[in-house]
Amino acid sequence: MAARCITLSYSPSLAWLLCCLTDRFFLELIFFNFRLGSAWFSLSLIISHVQAIRDAQAHALSADQTACVFGEDVAFGGVFRATMGLAEEFGRERVFNTPLTEQGIVGFGIGMADMGHTAVAELQFADYIFPAYDQIVNEAAKYNYRSGGTFSAGKLTIRSPCMSVGHGGHYHSQSVEQFFMPVPGLKVVIPRSPLQAKGLLLSSIRDPNPVIFLEPKILYRSSVEHVPEDDFTLPLSSAETVVEGADITLLSWGAPLYSCAQAMEMLKNPGPGVAQHVPQSLRDAKVELIDLRTILPWDREAIVKSVNKTQRIVIVHEAPVTAGVGAEIGAHIQERCFLRLEAPVCRIGGWDTPFPLHEAFYKPEAVRILDGLVRTLTY
């Protein structure tokens, strides 16, 4: 059983203590947050990233009787437990396993979506999305266009864990969002937290276009926060300003946002071994941190507005810098903000090598992001 309590005033420390006293990792605490002077209260959960994804799928299945969830080991709960208990709750006719064939899973989902079902397909790792690339790019994304609107795969959502995990290597740690950037008719979403994961996944499932929903697996159990228990959505193609600033824009998505936050703290309070590389004049710099959230189509206006204000930008992603999402964003900024820029667009990303087992060296850690901030601010 999940630990449950009712409180009239929210206490984060009490919440965490009660979580620790339970034998459940997923931190299922329910709080009634009573608002004095108002006639309503809100119901929320403290849950992990992976459970937020599970809950979003449960809401989708409950609200839409045509919805189905399927993939490798999905009925079992999934390799990361993102579908835990869904088969028992909604039946194995709606939550079921598939053969180990990514192109088959996506092709099956396209057919289901075209026949009117809401299809949520899970690919066990984003690294294995490439066998399904033709199905996604030439079928799902183009189906509506090539049929003149007669057919559509718009009710298809493809979930897949992505990004580094600590030891995944070539086949379990890649970032793949850049491979879908030039594909019209497709949307690509990457959440950074449980709240974002639930709201954005429900929006993706209900969007009239096929969506690739990429989940940073390193956050599955390390990211925990309050999430509304009820069904709710967050807008797609809408970037979020996480921290407002005036001197430089720091743009990222998914797991690297946490490294960006560390870099911001290091800029403000550089420790031993770093202080000599951070001029005193930069330590009060106001960094504007933005979560892109939807990679395709991305929120151009929000980014342009921020860069026109700060006149500098550092873009961070785990995928290689060459032909990465940052390259497309940088090109657009050059077109729209050229006369306002005080420094070249800076990109911090993975190296141009296959993804190694030594992930800490490959991915953009806080020190590398800090270096990009310092170089851009002092240009």
mmCIF file of N, CA and C in Angstrom, residues 42 90 116 131 155 166 223 226 233 235 259 315 328 350 354:
data_model
loop_
_atom_site.group_PDB
_atom_site.id
_atom_site.type_symbol
_atom_site.label_atom_id
_atom_site.label_comp_id
_atom_site.label_asym_id
_atom_site.label_seq_id
_atom_site.Cartn_x
_atom_site.Cartn_y
_atom_site.Cartn_z
ATOM 1 N N SER A 42 -6.887 21.084 -3.269
ATOM 2 C CA SER A 42 -6.290 20.378 -4.400
ATOM 3 C C SER A 42 -5.700 19.059 -3.930
ATOM 4 N N PHE A 90 -6.724 -2.452 -16.874
ATOM 5 C CA PHE A 90 -7.509 -2.163 -18.078
ATOM 6 C C PHE A 90 -7.672 -3.363 -19.010
ATOM 7 N N GLY A 116 -8.803 4.457 -36.012
ATOM 8 C CA GLY A 116 -9.533 5.219 -35.009
ATOM 9 C C GLY A 116 -9.135 4.987 -33.574
ATOM 10 N N PRO A 131 15.374 0.943 -36.667
ATOM 11 C CA PRO A 131 14.669 -0.003 -37.538
ATOM 12 C C PRO A 131 13.259 0.458 -37.900
ATOM 13 N N LYS A 155 -3.215 9.725 -34.201
ATOM 14 C CA LYS A 155 -3.524 9.231 -32.857
ATOM 15 C C LYS A 155 -2.441 8.281 -32.339
ATOM 16 N N GLY A 166 24.376 6.300 -17.319
ATOM 17 C CA GLY A 166 25.532 6.021 -16.486
ATOM 18 C C GLY A 166 26.454 4.974 -17.069
ATOM 19 N N SER A 223 14.137 11.908 -10.262
ATOM 20 C CA SER A 223 13.341 13.133 -10.320
ATOM 21 C C SER A 223 12.006 12.890 -9.628
ATOM 22 N N HIS A 226 5.799 17.133 -6.634
ATOM 23 C CA HIS A 226 4.345 17.146 -6.538
ATOM 24 C C HIS A 226 3.743 17.144 -7.937
ATOM 25 N N THR A 233 -3.152 18.612 -18.727
ATOM 26 C CA THR A 233 -2.242 18.678 -19.871
ATOM 27 C C THR A 233 -1.392 19.937 -19.789
ATOM 28 N N PRO A 235 0.902 22.535 -22.566
ATOM 29 C CA PRO A 235 0.923 22.824 -24.003
ATOM 30 C C PRO A 235 2.187 22.328 -24.690
ATOM 31 N N SER A 259 22.260 19.663 -15.194
ATOM 32 C CA SER A 259 23.658 20.084 -15.298
ATOM 33 C C SER A 259 23.748 21.584 -15.543
ATOM 34 N N ILE A 315 23.526 26.821 -25.946
ATOM 35 C CA ILE A 315 22.579 25.723 -26.176
ATOM 36 C C ILE A 315 23.248 24.420 -25.761
ATOM 37 N N GLU A 328 20.278 23.820 -35.663
ATOM 38 C CA GLU A 328 19.080 24.410 -36.265
ATOM 39 C C GLU A 328 18.630 25.639 -35.483
ATOM 40 N N GLY A 350 27.467 16.502 -26.992
ATOM 41 C CA GLY A 350 28.312 15.318 -27.006
ATOM 42 C C GLY A 350 29.390 15.435 -28.068
ATOM 43 N N PRO A 354 30.892 7.666 -31.388
ATOM 44 C CA PRO A 354 29.819 6.811 -30.870
ATOM 45 C C PRO A 354 29.722 6.969 -29.353
#
